[in-house]
PDB file of C-alpha atoms in Angstrom:
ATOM      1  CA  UNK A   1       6.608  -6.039  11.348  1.00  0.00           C
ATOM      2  CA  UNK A   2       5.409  -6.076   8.134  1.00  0.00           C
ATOM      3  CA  UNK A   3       5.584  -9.300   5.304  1.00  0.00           C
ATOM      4  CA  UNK A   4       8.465  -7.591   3.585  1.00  0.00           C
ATOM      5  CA  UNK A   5      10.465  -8.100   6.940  1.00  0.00           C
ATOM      6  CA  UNK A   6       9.112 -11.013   8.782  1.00  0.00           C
ATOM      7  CA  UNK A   7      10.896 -14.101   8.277  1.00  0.00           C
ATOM      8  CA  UNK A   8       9.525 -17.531   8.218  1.00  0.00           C
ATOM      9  CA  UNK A   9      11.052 -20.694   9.580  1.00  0.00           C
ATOM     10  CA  UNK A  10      10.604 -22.984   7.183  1.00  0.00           C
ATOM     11  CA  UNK A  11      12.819 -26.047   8.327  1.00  0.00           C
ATOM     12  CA  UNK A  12      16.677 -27.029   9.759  1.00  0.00           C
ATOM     13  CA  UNK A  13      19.266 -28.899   9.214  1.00  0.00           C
ATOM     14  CA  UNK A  14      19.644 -32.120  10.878  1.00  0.00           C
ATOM     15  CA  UNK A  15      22.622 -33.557  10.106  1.00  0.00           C
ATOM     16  CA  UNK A  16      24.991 -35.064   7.283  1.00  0.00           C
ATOM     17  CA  UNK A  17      23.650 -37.623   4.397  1.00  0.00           C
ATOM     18  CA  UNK A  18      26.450 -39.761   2.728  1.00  0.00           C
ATOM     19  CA  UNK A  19      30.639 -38.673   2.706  1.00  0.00           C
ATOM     20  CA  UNK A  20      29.850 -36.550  -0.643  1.00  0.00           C
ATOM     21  CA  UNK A  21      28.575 -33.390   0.778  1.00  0.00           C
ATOM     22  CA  UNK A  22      24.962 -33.523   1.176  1.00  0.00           C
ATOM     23  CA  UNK A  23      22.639 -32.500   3.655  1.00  0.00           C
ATOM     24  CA  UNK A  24      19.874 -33.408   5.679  1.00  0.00           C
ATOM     25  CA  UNK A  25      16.397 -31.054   5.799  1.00  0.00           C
ATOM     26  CA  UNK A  26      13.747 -31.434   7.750  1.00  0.00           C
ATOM     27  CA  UNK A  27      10.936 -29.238   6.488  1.00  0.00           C
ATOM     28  CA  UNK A  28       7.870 -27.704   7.777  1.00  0.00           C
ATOM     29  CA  UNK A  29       6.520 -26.768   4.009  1.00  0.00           C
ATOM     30  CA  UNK A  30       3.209 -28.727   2.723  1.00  0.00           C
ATOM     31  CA  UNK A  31       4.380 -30.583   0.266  1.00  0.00           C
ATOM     32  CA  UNK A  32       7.866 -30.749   2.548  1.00  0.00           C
ATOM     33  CA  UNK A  33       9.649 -30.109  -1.087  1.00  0.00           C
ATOM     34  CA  UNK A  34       8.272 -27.561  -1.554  1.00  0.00           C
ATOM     35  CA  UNK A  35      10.898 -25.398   0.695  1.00  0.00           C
ATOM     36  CA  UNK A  36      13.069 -25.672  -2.569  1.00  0.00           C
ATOM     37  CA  UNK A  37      10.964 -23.247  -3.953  1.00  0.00           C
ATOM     38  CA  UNK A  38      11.313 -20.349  -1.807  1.00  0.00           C
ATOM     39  CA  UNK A  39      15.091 -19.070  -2.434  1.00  0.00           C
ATOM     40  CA  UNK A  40      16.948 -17.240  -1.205  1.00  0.00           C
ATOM     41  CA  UNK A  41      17.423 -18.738   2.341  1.00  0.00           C
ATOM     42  CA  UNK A  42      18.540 -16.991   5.375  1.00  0.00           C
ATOM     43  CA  UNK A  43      21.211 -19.554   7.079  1.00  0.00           C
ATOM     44  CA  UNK A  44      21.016 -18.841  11.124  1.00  0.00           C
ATOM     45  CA  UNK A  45      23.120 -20.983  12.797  1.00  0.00           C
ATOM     46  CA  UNK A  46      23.160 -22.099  16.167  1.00  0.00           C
ATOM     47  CA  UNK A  47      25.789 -19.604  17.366  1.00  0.00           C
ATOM     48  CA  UNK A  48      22.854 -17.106  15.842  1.00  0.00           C
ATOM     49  CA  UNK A  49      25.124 -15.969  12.764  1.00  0.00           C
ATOM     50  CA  UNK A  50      23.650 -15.785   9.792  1.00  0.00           C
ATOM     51  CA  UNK A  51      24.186 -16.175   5.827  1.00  0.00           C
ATOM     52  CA  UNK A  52      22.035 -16.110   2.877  1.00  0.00           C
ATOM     53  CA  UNK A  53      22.016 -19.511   0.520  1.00  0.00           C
ATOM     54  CA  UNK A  54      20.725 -19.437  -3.136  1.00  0.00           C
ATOM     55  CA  UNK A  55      20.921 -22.586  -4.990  1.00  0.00           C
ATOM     56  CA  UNK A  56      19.913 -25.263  -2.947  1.00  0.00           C
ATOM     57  CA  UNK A  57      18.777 -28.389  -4.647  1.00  0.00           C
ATOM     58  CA  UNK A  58      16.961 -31.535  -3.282  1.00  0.00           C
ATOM     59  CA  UNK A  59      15.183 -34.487  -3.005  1.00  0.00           C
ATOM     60  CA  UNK A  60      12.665 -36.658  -0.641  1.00  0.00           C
ATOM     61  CA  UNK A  61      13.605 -39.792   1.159  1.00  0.00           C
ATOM     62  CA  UNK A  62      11.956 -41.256   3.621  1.00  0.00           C
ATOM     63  CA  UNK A  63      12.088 -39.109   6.549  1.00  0.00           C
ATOM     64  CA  UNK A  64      14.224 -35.744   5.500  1.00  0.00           C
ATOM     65  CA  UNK A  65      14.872 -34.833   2.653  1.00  0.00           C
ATOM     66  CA  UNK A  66      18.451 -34.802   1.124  1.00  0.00           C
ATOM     67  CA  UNK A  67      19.716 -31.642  -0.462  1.00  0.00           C
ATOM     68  CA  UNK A  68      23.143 -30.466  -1.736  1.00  0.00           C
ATOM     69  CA  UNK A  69      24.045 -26.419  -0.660  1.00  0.00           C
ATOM     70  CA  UNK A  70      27.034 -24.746  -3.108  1.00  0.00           C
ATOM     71  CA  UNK A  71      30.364 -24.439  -1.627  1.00  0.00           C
ATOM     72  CA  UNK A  72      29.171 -27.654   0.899  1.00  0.00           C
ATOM     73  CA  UNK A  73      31.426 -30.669  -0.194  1.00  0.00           C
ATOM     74  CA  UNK A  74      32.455 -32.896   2.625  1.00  0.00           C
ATOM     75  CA  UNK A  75      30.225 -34.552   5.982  1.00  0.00           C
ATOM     76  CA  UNK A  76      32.298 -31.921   7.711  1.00  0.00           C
ATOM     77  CA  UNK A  77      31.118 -28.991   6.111  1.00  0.00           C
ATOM     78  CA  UNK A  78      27.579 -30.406   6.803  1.00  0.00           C
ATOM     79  CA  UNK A  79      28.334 -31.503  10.774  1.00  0.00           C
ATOM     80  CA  UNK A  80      29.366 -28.041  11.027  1.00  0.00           C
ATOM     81  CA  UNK A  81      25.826 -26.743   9.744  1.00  0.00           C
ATOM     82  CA  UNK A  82      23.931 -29.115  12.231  1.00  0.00           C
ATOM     83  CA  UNK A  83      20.758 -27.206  13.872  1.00  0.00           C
ATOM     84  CA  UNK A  84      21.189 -24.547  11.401  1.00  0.00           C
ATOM     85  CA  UNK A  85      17.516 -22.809  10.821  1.00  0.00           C
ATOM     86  CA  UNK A  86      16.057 -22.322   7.166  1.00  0.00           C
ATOM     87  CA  UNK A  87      14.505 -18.871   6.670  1.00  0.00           C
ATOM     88  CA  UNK A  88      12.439 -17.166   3.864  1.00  0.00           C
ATOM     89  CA  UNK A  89      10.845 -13.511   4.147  1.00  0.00           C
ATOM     90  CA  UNK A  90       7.246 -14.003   4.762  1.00  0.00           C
ATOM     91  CA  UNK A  91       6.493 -12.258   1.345  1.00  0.00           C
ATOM     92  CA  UNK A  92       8.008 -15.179  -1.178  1.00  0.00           C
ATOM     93  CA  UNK A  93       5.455 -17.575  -0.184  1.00  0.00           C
ATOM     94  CA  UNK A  94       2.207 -17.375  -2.670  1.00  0.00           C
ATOM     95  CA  UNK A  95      -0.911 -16.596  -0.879  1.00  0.00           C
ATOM     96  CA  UNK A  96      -2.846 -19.151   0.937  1.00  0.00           C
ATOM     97  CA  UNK A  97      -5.685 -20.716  -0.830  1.00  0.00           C
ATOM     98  CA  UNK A  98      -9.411 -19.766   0.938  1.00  0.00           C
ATOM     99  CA  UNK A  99     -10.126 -21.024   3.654  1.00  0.00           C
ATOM    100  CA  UNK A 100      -6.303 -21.892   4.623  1.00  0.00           C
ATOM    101  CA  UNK A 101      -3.980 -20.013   6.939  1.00  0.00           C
ATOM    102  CA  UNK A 102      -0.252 -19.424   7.468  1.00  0.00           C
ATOM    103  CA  UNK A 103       0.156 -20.207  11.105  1.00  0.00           C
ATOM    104  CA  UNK A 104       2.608 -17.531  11.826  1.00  0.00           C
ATOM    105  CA  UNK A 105      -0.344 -14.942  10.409  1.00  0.00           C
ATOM    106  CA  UNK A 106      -2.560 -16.341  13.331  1.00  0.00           C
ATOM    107  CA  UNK A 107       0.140 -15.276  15.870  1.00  0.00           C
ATOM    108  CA  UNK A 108      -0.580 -12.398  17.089  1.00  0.00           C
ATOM    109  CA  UNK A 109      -4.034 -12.483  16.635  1.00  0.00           C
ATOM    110  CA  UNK A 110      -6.598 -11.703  20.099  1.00  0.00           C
ATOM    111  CA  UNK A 111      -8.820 -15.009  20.804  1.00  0.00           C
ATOM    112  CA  UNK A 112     -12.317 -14.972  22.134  1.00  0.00           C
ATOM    113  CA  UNK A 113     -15.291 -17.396  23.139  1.00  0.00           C
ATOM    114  CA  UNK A 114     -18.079 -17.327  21.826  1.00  0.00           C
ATOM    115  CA  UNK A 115     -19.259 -15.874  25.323  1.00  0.00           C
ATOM    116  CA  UNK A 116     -17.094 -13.103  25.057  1.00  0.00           C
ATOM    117  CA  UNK A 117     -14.510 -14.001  27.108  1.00  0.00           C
ATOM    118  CA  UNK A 118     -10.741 -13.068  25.814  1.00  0.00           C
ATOM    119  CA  UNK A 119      -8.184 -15.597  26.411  1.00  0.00           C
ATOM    120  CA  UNK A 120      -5.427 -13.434  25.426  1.00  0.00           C
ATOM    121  CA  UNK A 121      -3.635 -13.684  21.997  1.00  0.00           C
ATOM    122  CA  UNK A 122      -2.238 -16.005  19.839  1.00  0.00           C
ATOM    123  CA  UNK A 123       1.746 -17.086  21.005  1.00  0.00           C
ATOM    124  CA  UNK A 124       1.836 -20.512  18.624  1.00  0.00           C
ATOM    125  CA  UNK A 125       0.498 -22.965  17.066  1.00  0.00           C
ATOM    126  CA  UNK A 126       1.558 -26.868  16.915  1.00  0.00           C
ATOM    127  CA  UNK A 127       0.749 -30.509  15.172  1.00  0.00           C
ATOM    128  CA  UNK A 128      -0.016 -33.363  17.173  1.00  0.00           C
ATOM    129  CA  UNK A 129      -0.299 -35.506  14.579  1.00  0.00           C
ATOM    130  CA  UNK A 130      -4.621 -35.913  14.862  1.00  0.00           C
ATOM    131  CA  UNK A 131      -5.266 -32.119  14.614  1.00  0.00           C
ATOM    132  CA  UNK A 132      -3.317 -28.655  14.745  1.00  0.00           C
ATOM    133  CA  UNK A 133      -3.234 -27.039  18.327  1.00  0.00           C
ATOM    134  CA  UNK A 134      -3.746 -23.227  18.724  1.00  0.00           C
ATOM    135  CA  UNK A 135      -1.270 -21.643  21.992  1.00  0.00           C
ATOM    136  CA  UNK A 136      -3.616 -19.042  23.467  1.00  0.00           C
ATOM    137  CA  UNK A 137      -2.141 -16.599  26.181  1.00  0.00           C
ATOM    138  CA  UNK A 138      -3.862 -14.420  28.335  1.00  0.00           C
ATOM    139  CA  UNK A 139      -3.860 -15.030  31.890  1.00  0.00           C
ATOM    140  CA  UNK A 140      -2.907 -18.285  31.497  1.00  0.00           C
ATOM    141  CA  UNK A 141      -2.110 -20.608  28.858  1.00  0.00           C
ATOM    142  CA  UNK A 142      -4.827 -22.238  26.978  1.00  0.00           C
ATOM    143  CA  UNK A 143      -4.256 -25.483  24.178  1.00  0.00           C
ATOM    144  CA  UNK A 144      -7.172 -24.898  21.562  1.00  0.00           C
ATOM    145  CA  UNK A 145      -7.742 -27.788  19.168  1.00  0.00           C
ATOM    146  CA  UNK A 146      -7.591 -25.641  15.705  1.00  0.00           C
ATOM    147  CA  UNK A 147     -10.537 -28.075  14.022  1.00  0.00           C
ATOM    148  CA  UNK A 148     -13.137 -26.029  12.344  1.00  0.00           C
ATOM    149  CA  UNK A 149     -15.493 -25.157  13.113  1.00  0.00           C
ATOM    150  CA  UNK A 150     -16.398 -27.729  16.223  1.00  0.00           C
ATOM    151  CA  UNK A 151     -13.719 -25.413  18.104  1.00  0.00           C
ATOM    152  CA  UNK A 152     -12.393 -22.382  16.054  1.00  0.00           C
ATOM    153  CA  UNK A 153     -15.721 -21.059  14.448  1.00  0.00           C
ATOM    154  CA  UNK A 154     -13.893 -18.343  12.614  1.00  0.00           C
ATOM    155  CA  UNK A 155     -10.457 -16.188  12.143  1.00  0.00           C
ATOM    156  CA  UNK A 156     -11.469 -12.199  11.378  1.00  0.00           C
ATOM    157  CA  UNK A 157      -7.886 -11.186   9.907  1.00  0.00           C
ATOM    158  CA  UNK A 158      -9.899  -7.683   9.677  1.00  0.00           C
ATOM    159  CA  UNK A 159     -10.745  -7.526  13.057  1.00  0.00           C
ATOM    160  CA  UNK A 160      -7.554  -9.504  14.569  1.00  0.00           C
ATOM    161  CA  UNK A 161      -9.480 -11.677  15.870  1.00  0.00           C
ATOM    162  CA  UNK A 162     -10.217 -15.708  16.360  1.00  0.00           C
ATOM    163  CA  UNK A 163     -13.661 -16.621  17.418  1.00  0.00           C
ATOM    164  CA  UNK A 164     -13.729 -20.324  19.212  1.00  0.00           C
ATOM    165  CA  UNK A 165     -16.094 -22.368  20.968  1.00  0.00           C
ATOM    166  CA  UNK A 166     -14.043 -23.640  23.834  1.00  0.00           C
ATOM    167  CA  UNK A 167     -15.069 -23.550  27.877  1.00  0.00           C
ATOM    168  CA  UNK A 168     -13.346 -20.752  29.761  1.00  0.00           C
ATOM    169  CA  UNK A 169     -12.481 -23.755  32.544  1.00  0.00           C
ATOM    170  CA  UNK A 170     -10.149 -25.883  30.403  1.00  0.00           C
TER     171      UNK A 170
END
């Protein structure tokens, strides 16, 4: 699929803030404001129907942040959007900086040791909170710290490939 089609999840709703209307984000964007930026929205809900949003407005607090969504008025409108998943096409975010990689363009990609052995492909990558964690799978499931370049020596968008330094046995 190319960038004009792919779609990025960018955060979800998580519930009601205040009587007045407004909603709770939480966001997977670095600076986690920054999702306001990238408008229009796709709206899938947890029933998997979906709606575009333009418009949405918002600010941090401590944990979420707090937006307001046109047309959304009342804590019932928002219960009702609870679990609801944020979308943007891959193509309205700005490219990333060198160096830096969207994780969903490492999915997908084939990952090899530095021995040559092929653990399979990228399936996902996650935080832990102390480092990123690359998903490889082959045949089996491997959990790659992503820290460069003790582990992941180098990604080869080119050649589809990521090059890491990790024992075949773990």
């Amino acid at each position: 699929m190319n960038d004009t089609q792919r779609r990025i999840l960018l955060g979800r709703v998580v519930g009601a803030f205040g009587v007045r209307g407004q909603v709770k984000i939480e966001s997977w964007t670095e600076p986690r404001e920054a999702i306001f930026r990238y408008q229009p929205w796709t709206l899938r809900d947890p029933q998997g129907a979906e709606r575009e949003l333009q418009g949405a407005r918002g600010r941090e607090t401590g944990k979420h942040l707090v937006a307001t969504f046109p047309g959304i008025e009342d804590r019932d409108a928002v219960e009702a959007l609870r679990g609801t998943e944020i979308f943007v096409p891959r193509s309205a975010l700005p490219p990333p900086k060198a160096g830096e990689f969207y994780w969903v363009d490492l999915e997908g990609l084939r990952v090899l040791n530095v021995d040559g052995a092929d653990y399979g492909t990228v399936s996902h990558l996650f935080s832990t909170g102390a480092n990123d964690v690359l998903v490889a799978r082959g045949e089996r499931e491997r959990l790659i710290p992503f820290v460069e370049p003790d582990f992941v020596k180098s990604v080869d968008f080119d050649a589809g490939t990521i090059l890491v330094d990790w024992d075949a046995d773990f």
